[in-house]
PDB file of C-alpha atoms in Angstrom:
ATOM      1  CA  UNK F   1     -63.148 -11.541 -35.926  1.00  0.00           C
ATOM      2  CA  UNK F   2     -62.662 -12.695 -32.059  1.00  0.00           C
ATOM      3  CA  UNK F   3     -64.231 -15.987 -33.116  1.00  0.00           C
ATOM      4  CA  UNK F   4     -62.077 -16.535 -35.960  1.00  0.00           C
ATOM      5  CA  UNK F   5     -58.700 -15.905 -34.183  1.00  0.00           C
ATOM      6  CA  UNK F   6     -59.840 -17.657 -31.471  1.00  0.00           C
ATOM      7  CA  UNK F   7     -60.769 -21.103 -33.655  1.00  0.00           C
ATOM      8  CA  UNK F   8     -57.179 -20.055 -35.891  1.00  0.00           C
ATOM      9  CA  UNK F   9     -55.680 -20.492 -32.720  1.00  0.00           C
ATOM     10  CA  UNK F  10     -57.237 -23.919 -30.890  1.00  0.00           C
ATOM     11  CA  UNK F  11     -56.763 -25.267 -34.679  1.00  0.00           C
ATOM     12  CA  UNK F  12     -53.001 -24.714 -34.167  1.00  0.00           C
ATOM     13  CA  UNK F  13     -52.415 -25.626 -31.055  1.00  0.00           C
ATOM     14  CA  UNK F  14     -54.382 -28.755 -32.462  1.00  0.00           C
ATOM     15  CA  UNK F  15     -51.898 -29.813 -35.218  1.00  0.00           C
ATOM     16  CA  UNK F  16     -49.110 -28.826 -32.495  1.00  0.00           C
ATOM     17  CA  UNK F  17     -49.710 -31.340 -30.074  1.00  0.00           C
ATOM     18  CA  UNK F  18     -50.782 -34.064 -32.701  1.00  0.00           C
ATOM     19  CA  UNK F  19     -47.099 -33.689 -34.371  1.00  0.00           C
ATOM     20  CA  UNK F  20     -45.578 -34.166 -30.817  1.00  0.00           C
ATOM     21  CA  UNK F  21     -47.757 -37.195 -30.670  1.00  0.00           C
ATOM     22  CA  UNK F  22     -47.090 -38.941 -34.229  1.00  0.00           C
ATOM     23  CA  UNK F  23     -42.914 -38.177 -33.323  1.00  0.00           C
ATOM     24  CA  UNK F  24     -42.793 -40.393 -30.484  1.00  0.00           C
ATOM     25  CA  UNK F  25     -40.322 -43.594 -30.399  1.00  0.00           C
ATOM     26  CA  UNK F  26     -42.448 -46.495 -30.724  1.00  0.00           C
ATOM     27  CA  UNK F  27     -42.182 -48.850 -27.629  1.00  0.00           C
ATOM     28  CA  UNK F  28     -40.131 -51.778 -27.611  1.00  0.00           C
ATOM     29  CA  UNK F  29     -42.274 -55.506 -27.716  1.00  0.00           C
ATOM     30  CA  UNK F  30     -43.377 -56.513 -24.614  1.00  0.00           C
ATOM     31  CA  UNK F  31     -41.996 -59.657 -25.000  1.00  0.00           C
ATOM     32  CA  UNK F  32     -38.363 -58.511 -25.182  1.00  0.00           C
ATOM     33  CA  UNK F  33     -36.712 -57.767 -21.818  1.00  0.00           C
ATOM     34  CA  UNK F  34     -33.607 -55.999 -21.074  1.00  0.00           C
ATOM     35  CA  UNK F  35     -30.159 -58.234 -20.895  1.00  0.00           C
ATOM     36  CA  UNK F  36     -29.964 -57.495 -17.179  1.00  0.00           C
ATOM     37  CA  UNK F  37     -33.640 -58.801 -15.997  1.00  0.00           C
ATOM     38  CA  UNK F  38     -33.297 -61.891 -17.865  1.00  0.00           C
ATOM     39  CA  UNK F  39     -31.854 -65.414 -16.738  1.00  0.00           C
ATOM     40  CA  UNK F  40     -31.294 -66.246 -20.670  1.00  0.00           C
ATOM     41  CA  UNK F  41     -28.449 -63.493 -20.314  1.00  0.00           C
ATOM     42  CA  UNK F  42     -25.882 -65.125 -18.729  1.00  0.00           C
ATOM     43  CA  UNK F  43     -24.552 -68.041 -20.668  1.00  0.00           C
ATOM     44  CA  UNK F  44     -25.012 -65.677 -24.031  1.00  0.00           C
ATOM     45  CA  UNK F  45     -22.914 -62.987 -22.000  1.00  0.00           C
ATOM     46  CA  UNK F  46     -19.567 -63.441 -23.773  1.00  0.00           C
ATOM     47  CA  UNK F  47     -17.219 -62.853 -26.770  1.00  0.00           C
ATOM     48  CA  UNK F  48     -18.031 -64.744 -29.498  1.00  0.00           C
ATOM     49  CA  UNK F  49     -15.507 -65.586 -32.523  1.00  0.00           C
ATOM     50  CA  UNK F  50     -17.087 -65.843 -35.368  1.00  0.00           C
ATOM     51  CA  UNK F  51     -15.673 -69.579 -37.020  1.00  0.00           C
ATOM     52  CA  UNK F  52     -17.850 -69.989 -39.902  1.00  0.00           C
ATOM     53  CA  UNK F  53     -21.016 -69.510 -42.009  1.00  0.00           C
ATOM     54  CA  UNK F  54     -23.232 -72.035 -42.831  1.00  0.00           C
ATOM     55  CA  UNK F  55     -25.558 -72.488 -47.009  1.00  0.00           C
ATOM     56  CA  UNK F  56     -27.029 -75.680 -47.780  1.00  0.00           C
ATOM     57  CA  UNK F  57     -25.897 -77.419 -44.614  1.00  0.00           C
ATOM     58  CA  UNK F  58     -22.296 -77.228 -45.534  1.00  0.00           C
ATOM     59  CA  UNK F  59     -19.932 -75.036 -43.088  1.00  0.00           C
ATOM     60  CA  UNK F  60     -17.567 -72.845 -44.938  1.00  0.00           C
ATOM     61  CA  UNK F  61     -14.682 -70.632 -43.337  1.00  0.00           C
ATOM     62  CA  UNK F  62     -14.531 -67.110 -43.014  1.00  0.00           C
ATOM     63  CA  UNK F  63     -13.846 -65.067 -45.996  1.00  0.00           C
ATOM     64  CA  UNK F  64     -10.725 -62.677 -45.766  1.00  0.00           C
ATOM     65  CA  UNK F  65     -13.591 -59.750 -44.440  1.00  0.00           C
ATOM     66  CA  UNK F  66     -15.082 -61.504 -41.646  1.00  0.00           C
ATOM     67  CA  UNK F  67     -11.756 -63.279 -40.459  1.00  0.00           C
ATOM     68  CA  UNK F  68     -11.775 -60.826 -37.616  1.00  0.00           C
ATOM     69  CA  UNK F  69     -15.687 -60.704 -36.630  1.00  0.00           C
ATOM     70  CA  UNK F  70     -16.986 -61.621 -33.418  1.00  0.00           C
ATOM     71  CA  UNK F  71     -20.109 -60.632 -31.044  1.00  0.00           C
ATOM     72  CA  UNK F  72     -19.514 -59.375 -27.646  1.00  0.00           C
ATOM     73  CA  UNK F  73     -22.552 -59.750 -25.862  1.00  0.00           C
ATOM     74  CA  UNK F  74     -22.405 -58.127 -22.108  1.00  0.00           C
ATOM     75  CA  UNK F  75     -23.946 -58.566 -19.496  1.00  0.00           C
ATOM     76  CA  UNK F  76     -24.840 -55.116 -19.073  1.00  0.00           C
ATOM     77  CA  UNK F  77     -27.310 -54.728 -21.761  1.00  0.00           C
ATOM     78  CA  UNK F  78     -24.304 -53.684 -24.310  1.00  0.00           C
ATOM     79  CA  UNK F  79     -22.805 -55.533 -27.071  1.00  0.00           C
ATOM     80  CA  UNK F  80     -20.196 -54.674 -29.794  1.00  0.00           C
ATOM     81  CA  UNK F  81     -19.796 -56.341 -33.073  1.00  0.00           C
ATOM     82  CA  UNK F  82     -17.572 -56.523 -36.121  1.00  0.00           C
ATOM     83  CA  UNK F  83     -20.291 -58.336 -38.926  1.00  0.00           C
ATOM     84  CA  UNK F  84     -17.865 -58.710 -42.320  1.00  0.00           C
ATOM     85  CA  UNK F  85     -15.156 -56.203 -40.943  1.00  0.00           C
ATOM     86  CA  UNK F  86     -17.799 -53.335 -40.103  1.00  0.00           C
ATOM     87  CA  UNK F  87     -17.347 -52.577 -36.120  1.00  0.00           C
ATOM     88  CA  UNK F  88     -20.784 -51.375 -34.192  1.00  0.00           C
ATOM     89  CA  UNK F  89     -21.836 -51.344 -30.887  1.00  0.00           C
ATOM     90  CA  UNK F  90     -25.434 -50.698 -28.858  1.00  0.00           C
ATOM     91  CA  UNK F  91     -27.727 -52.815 -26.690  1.00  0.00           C
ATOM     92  CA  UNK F  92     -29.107 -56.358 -26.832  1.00  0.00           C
ATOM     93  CA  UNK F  93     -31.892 -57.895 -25.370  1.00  0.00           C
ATOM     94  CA  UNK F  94     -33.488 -61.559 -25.552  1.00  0.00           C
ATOM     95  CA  UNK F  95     -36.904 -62.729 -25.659  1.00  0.00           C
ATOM     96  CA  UNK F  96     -37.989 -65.186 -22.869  1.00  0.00           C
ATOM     97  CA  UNK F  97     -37.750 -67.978 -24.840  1.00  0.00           C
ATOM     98  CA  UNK F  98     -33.869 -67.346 -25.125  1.00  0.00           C
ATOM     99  CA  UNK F  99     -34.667 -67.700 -29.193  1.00  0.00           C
ATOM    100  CA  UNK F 100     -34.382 -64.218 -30.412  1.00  0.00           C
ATOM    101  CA  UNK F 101     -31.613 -61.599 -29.298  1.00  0.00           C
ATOM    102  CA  UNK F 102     -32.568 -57.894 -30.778  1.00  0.00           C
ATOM    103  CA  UNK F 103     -29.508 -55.897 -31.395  1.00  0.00           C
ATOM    104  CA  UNK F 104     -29.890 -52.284 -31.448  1.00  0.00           C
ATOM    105  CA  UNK F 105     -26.855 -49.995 -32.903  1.00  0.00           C
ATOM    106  CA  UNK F 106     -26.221 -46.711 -31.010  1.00  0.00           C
ATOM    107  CA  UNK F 107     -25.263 -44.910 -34.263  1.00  0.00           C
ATOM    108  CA  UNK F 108     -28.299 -45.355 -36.406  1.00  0.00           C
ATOM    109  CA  UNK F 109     -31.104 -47.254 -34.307  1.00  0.00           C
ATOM    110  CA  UNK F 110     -31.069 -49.863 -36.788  1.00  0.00           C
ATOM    111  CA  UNK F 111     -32.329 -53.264 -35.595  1.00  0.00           C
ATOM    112  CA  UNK F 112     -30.741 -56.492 -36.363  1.00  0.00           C
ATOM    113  CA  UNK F 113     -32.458 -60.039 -34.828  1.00  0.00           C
ATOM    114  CA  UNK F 114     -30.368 -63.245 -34.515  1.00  0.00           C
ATOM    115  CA  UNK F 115     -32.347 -66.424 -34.212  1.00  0.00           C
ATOM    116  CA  UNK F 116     -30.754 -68.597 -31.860  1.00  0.00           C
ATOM    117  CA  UNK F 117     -30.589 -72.225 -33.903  1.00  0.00           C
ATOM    118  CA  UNK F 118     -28.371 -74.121 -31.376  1.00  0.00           C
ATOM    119  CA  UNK F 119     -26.705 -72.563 -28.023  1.00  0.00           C
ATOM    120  CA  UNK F 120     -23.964 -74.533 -25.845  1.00  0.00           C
ATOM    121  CA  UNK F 121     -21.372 -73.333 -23.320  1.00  0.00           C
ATOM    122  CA  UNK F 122     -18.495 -73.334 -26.662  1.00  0.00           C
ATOM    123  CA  UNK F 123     -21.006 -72.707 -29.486  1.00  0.00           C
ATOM    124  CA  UNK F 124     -23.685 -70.240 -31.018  1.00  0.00           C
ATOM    125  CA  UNK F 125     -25.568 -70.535 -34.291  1.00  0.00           C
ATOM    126  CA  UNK F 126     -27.475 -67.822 -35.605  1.00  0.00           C
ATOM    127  CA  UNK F 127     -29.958 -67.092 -38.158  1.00  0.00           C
ATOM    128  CA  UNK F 128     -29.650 -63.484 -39.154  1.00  0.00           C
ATOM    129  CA  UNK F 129     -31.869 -62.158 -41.974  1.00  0.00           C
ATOM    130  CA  UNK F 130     -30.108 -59.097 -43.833  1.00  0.00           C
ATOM    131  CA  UNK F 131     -31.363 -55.283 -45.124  1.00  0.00           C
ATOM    132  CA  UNK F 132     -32.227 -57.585 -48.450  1.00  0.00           C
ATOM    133  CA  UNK F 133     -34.049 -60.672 -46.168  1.00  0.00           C
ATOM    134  CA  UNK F 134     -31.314 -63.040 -47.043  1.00  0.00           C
ATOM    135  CA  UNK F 135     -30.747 -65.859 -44.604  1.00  0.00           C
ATOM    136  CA  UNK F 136     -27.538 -65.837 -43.040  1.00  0.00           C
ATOM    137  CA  UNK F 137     -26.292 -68.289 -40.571  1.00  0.00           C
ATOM    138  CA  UNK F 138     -23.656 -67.451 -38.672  1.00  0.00           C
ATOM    139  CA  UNK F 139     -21.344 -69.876 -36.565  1.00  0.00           C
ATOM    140  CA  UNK F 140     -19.397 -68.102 -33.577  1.00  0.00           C
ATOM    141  CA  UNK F 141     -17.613 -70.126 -30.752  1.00  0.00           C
ATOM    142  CA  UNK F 142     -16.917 -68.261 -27.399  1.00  0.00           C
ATOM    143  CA  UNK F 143     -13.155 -67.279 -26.999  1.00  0.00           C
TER     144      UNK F 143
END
């Protein structure tokens, strides 16, 4: 009867720590580095107005719900951002290459990734790829 307890209990403190394990927050890429270590930081660090989006080549304006988005990208590691009227905030990073900033929303971890298509002092062009994996470029300009 010693024996059995004995195994009852090693097999539960077992499954304990293997839970504990399989809970933990998965690490972020290596390749990603926090706004404040990286040199691609500063000229992104800004407010952005968003000016237009951009199908088949052809710009078109703002629709009545994104007329007052923009990105605010800081140089803290922090960002805030109205996308189609919704406002959120969190952190941002960039990848070395200065190709791929990783948004991460404070309120529900979710992770959005712009691809950088075309970066100057005045503009920023953005591929962002939605819940459904729709392409959506998005045309800021800083304010």
């Amino acid at each position: 009867m010693k024996h059995i307890c004995s195994t009852l209990f090693l097999f539960g403190a077992l499954l304990a720590t293997n839970s504990l394990h399989a809970q933990a927050p998965a690490a972020k890429p290596a390749a990603v580095q926090t706004a404040t270590t990286n040199p691609k930081v500063k000229p992104l660090s800004k407010e952005w107005k968003f000016v237009a989006s951009e199908t088949f080549s052809l710009e078109q304006a703002p629709t009545d719900a994104q007329k007052g988005d923009l990105l605010i990208l800081m140089e803290n590691g922090r960002y805030r951002m109205i996308l189609n009227g919704k406002h959120e905030g969190g952190t941002w990073a960039v990848d070395k290459s200065g190709k791929n900033i990783t948004l991460t929303q404070d309120a529900t971890n979710e992770v959005k990734t712009l691809k950088v298509l075309e970066q100057t002092d005045k503009r920023l062009k953005v591929d962002y790829r939605d819940k459904e994996d729709i392409h959506n470029i998005l045309i800021f300009e800083a304010k």
